[in-house]
Tab-separated table of C-alpha atoms in Angstrom:
chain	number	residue	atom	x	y	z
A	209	UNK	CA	-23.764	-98.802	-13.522
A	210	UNK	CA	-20.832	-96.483	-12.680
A	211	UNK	CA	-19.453	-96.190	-9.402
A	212	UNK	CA	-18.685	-92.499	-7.660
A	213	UNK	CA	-15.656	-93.921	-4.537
A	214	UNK	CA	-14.320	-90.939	-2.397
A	215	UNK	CA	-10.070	-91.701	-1.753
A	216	UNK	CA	-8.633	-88.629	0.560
A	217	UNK	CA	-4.918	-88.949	1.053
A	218	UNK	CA	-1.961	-87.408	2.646
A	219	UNK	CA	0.523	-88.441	-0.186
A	220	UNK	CA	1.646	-91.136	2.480
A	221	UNK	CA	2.473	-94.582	0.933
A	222	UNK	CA	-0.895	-95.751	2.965
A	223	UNK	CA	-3.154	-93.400	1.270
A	224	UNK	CA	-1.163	-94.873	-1.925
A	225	UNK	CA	-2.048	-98.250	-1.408
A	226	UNK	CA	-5.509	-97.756	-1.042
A	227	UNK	CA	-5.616	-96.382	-4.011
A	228	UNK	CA	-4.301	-98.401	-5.623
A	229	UNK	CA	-6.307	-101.367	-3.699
A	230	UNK	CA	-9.575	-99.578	-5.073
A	231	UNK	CA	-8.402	-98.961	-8.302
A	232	UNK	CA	-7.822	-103.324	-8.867
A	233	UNK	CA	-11.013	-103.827	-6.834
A	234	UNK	CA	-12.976	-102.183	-9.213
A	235	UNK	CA	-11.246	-102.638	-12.403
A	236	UNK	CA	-14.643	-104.121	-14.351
A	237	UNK	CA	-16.889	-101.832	-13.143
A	238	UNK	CA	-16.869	-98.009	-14.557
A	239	UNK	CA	-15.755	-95.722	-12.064
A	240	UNK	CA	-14.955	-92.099	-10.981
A	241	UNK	CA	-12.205	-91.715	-8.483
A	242	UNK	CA	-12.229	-88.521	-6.525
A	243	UNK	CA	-8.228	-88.078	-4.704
A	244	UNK	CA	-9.180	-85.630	-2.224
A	245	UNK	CA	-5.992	-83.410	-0.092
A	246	UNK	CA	-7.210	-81.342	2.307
A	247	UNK	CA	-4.961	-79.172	4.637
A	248	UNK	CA	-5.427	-76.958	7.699
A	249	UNK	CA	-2.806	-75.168	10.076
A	250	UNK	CA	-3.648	-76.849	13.160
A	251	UNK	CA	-4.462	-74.450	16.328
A	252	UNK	CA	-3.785	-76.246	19.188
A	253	UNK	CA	-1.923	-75.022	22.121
A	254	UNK	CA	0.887	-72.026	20.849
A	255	UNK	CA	-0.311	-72.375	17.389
A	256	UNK	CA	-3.593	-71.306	18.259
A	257	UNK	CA	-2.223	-67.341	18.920
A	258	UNK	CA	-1.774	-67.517	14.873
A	259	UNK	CA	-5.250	-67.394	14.471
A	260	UNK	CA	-4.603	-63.613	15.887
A	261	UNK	CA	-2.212	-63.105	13.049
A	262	UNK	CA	-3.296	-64.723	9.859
A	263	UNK	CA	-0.311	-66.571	7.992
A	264	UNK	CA	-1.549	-65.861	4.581
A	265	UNK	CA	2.363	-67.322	3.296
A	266	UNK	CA	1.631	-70.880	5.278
A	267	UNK	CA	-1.975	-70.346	2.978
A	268	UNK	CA	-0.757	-69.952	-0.098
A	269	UNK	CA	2.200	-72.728	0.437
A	270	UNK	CA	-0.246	-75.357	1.560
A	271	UNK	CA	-2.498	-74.761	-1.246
A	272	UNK	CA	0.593	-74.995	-3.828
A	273	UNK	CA	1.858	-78.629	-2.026
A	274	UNK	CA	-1.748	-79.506	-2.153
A	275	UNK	CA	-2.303	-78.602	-6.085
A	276	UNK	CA	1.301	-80.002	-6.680
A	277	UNK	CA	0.957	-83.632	-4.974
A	278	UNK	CA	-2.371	-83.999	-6.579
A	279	UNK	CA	-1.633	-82.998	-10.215
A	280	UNK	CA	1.517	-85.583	-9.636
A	281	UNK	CA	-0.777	-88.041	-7.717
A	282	UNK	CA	-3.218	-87.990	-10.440
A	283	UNK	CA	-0.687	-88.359	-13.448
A	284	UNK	CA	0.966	-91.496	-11.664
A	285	UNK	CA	-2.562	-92.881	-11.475
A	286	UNK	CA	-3.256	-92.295	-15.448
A	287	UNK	CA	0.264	-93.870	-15.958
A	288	UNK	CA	-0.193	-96.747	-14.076
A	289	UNK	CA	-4.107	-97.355	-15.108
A	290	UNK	CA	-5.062	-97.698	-18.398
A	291	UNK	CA	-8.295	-98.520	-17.870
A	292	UNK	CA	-10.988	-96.609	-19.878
A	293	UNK	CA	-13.424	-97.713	-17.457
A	294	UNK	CA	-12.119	-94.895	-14.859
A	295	UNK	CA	-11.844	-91.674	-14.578
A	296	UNK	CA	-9.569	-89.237	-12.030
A	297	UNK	CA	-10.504	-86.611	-10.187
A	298	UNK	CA	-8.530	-84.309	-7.441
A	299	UNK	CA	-9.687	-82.096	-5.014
A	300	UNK	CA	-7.699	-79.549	-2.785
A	301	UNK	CA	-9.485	-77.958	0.268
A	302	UNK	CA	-8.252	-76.025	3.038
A	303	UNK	CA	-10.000	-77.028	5.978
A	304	UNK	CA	-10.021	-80.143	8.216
A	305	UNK	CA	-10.277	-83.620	6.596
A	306	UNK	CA	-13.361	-84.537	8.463
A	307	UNK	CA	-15.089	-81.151	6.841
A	308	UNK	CA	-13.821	-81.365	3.324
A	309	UNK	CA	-15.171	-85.257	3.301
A	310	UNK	CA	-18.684	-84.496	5.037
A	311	UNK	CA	-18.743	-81.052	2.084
A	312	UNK	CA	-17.759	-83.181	-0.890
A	313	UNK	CA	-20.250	-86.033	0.318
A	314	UNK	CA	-22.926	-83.749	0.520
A	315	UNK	CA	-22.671	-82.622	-3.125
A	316	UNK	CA	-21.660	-85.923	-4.668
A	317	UNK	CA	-22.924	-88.472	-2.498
A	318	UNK	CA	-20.831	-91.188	-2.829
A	319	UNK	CA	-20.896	-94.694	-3.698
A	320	UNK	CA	-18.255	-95.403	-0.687
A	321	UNK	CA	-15.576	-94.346	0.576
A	322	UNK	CA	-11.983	-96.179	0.356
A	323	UNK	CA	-9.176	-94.719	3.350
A	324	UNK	CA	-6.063	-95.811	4.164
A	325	UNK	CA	-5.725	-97.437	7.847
A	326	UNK	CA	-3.383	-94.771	9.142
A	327	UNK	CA	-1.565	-91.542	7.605
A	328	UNK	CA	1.996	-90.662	7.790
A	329	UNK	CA	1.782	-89.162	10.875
A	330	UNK	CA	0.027	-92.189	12.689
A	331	UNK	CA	3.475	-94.254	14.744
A	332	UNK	CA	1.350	-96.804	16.374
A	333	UNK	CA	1.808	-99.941	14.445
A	334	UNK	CA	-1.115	-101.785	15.530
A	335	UNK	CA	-3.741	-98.999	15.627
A	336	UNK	CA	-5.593	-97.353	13.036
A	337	UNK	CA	-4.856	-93.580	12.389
A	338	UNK	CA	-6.801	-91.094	13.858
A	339	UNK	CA	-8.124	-89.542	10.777
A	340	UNK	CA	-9.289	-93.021	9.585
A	341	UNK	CA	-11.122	-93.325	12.850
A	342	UNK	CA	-12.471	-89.669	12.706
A	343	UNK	CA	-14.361	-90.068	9.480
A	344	UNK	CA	-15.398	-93.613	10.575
A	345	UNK	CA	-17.020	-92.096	13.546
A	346	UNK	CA	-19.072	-88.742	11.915
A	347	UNK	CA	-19.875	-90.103	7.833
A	348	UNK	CA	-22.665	-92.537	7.887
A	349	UNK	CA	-24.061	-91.613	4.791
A	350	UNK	CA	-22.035	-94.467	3.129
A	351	UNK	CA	-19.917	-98.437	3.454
A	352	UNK	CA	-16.468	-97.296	3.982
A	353	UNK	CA	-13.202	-99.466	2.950
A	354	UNK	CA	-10.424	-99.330	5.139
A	355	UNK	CA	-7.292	-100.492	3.298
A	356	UNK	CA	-3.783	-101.455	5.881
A	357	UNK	CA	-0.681	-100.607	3.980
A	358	UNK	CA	0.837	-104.149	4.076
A	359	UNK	CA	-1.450	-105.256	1.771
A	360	UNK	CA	-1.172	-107.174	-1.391
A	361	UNK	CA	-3.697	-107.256	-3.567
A	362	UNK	CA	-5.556	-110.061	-4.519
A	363	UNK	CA	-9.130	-110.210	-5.578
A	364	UNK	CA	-10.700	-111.388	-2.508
A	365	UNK	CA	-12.450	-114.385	-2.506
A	366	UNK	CA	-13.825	-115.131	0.767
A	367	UNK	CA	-15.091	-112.020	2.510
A	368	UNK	CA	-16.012	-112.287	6.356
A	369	UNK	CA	-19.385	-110.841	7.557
A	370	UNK	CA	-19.625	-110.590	11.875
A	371	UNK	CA	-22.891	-109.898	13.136
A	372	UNK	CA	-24.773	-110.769	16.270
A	373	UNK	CA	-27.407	-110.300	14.497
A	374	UNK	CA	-29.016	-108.118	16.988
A	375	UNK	CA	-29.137	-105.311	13.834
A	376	UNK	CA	-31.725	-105.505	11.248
A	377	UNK	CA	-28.985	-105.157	8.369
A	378	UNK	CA	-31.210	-103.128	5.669
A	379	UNK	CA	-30.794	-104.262	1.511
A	380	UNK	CA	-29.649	-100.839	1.119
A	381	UNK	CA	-26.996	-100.970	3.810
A	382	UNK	CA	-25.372	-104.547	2.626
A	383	UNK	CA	-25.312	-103.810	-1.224
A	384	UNK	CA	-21.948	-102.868	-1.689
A	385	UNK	CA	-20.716	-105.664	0.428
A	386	UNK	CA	-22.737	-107.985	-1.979
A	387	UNK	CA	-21.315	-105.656	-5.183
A	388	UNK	CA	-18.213	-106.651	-3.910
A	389	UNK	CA	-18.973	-110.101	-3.472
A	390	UNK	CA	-20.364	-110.034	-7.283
A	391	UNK	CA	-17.419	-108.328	-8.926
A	392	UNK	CA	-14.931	-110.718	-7.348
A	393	UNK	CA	-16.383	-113.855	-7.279
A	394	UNK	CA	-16.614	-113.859	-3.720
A	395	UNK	CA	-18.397	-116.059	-1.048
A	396	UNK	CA	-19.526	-113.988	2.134
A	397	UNK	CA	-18.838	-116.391	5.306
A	398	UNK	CA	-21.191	-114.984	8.356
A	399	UNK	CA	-19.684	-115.433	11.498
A	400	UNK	CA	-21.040	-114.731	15.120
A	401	UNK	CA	-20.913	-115.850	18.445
A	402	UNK	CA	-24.530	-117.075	19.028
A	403	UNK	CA	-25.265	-120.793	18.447
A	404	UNK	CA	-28.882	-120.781	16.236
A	405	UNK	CA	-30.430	-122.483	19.476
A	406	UNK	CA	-30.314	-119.487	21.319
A	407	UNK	CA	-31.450	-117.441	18.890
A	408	UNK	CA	-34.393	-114.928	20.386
A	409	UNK	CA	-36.828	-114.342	18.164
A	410	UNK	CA	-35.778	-111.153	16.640
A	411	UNK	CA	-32.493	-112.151	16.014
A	412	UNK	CA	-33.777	-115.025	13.751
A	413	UNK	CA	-35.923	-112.854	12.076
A	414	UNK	CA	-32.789	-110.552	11.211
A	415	UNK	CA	-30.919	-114.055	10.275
A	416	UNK	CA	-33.617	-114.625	7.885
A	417	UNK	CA	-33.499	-111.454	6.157
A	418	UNK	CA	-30.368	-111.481	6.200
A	419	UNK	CA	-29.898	-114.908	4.075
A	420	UNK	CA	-32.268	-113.762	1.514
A	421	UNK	CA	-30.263	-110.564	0.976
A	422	UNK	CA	-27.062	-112.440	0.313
A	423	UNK	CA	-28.787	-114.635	-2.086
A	424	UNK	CA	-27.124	-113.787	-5.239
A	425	UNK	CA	-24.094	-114.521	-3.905
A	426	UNK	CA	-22.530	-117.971	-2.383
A	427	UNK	CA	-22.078	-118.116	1.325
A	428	UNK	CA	-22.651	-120.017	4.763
A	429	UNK	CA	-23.036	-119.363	8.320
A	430	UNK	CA	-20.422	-120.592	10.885
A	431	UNK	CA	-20.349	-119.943	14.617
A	432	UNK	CA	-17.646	-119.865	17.347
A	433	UNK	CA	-18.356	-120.379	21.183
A	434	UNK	CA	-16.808	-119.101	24.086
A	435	UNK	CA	-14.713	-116.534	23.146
A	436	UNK	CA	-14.656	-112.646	22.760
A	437	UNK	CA	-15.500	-111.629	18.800
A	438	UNK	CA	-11.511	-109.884	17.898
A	439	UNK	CA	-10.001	-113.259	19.485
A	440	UNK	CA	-12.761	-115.361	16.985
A	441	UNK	CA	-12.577	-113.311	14.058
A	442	UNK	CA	-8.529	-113.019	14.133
A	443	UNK	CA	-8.721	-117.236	14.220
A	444	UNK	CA	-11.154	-117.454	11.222
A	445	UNK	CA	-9.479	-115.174	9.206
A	446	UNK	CA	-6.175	-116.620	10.098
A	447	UNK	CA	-6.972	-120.083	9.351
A	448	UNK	CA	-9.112	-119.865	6.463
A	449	UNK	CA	-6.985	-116.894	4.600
A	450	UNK	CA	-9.886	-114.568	4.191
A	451	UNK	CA	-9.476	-112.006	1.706
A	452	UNK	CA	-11.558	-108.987	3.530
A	453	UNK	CA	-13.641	-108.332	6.828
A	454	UNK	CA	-16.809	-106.459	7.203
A	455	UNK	CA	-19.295	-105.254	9.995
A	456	UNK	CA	-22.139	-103.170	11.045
A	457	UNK	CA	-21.469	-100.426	12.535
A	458	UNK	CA	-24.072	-99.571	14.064
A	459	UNK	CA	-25.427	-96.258	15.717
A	460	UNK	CA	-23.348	-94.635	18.294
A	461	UNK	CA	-25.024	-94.767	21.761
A	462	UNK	CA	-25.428	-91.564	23.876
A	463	UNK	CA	-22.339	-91.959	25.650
A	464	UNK	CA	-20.502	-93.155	22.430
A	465	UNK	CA	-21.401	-89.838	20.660
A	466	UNK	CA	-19.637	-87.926	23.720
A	467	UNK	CA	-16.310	-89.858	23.124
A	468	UNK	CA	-16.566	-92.719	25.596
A	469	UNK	CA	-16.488	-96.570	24.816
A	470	UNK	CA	-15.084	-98.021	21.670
A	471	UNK	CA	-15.968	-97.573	18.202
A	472	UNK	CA	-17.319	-101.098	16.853
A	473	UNK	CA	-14.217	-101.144	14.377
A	474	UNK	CA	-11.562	-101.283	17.354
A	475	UNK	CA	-13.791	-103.781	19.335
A	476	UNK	CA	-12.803	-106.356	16.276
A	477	UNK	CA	-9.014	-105.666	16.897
A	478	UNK	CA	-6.765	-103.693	14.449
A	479	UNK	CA	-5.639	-105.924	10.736
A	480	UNK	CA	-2.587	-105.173	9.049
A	481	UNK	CA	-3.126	-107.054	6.115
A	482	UNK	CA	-6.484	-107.340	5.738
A	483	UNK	CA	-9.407	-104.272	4.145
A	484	UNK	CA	-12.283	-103.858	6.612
A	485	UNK	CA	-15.199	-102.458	5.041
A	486	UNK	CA	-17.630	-100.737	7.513
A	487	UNK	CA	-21.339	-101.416	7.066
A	488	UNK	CA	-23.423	-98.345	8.520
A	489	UNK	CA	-26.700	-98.819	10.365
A	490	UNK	CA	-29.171	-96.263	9.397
């Protein structure tokens, strides 16, 4: 079965790592790649009066640095990957990031999409980039991978699952985590913060559903008491030198949807050397 994954980048060395993370993740499993630039003048503040005066020469140079850095993007990838089993494709649009991913995903519908943590113009070293969060926020069509740039690649062999189990986590929703699982050789270690005693009933019911769903792959179910889930989930990880983290994120409340509270992915605490892939709730 072939795989369609969605990679934008900003030619950063972030967006090359992915990339190149995605690329090694996948290597048995036929694949198309789509490397998607997509550029915009921004109109904030002063720059906004341009919109009064359109700069057809920033136009045309964007597009060229877009066309340019994805033809040499794209032959770096071929030279590097030999694989038969995947295939390259770029795409340059001019308009936001957010819009050119939400347009191509509309037409392709992809399999998932693989971003890198922060872009070149993101300084904060322990947050993810704003872009990264942007998409994370408005696409919930599909699991998305969020590859740091200090990582090394290794296929992962324990991959961390936090739930509360509060969410009834769909077979649909979890099969790329168990994909994953499958092409790696993976076991998937679920962690929360509820001991099974205290349980209500419809969070053993999700529990149970969720065990048969992660059948055909190995894994167990740990817990961890008295302490807030990014404090617990740093610790695991930490100790037993998991290979990649993964969550529900679940649907935005009201007041999430207007911009306030936390998205679910910066409640778990920000991992420089470790993928997160994002689990949507549909």
């Amino acid at each position: 079965m072939e795989s369609s994954i969605l990679i934008p980048t900003d030619f950063s060395k972030n967006s090359w790592n992915a990339m190149l993370y995605a690329i090694k993740l996948f290597e048995d499993r036929k694949c198309s790649f789509y490397i998607l630039h997509a550029y915009a003048k921004e109109t904030y503040g002063l720059d906004s009066l341009s919109l009064l005066d359109p700069d057809e020469a920033f136009n045309k140079t964007s597009e060229n640095n877009s066309k340019k850095g994805l033809r040499e993007t794209i032959a770096r990838l071929h030279s590097l990957n030999k694989n038969t089993k995947h295939s390259f494709y770029a795409v340059s649009e001019s308009m936001s990031l957010l819009s050119a991913v939400k347009n191509l995903n509309k037409k392709i519908q992809f399999d998932l999409l693989v971003l890198g943590a922060k872009g070149s113009a993101n300084k904060n070293e322990a947050a993810y980039g704003q872009h990264t969060l942007e998409i994370l926020k408005n696409v919930k069509e599909n699991p998305i991978l969020i590859v740091p740039g200090n990582v090394d690649f290794n296929q992962p062999k324990e991959i961390v699952l936090t739930t509360n189990f509060n969410t009834n986590i769909k077979k649909s929703e979890i099969e790329y985590l168990v994909t994953i699982a499958k092409l790696s050789n993976a076991s998937i270690q679920v962690l929360s913060l509820e001991q099974p005693s205290n349980l209500n009933f419809g969070q053993k019911r999700n529990k149970v559903k969720l065990r048969k769903q992660l059948k055909d792959v190995a894994h167990s179910f740990n817990t961890l008491r008295n302490v807030k889930m990014a404090i617990a989930l740093n610790c695991f990880v930490a100790i037993r030198h998991s290979n990649m983290i993964s969550y529900v994120d679940k649907k935005p409340s009201f007041w999430e949807r207007f911009g306030f509270g936390r998205l679910s992915l910066n409640k778990l605490g920000y991992y420089a050397e470790v993928p997160v892939l994002a689990i949507h709730s549909k």
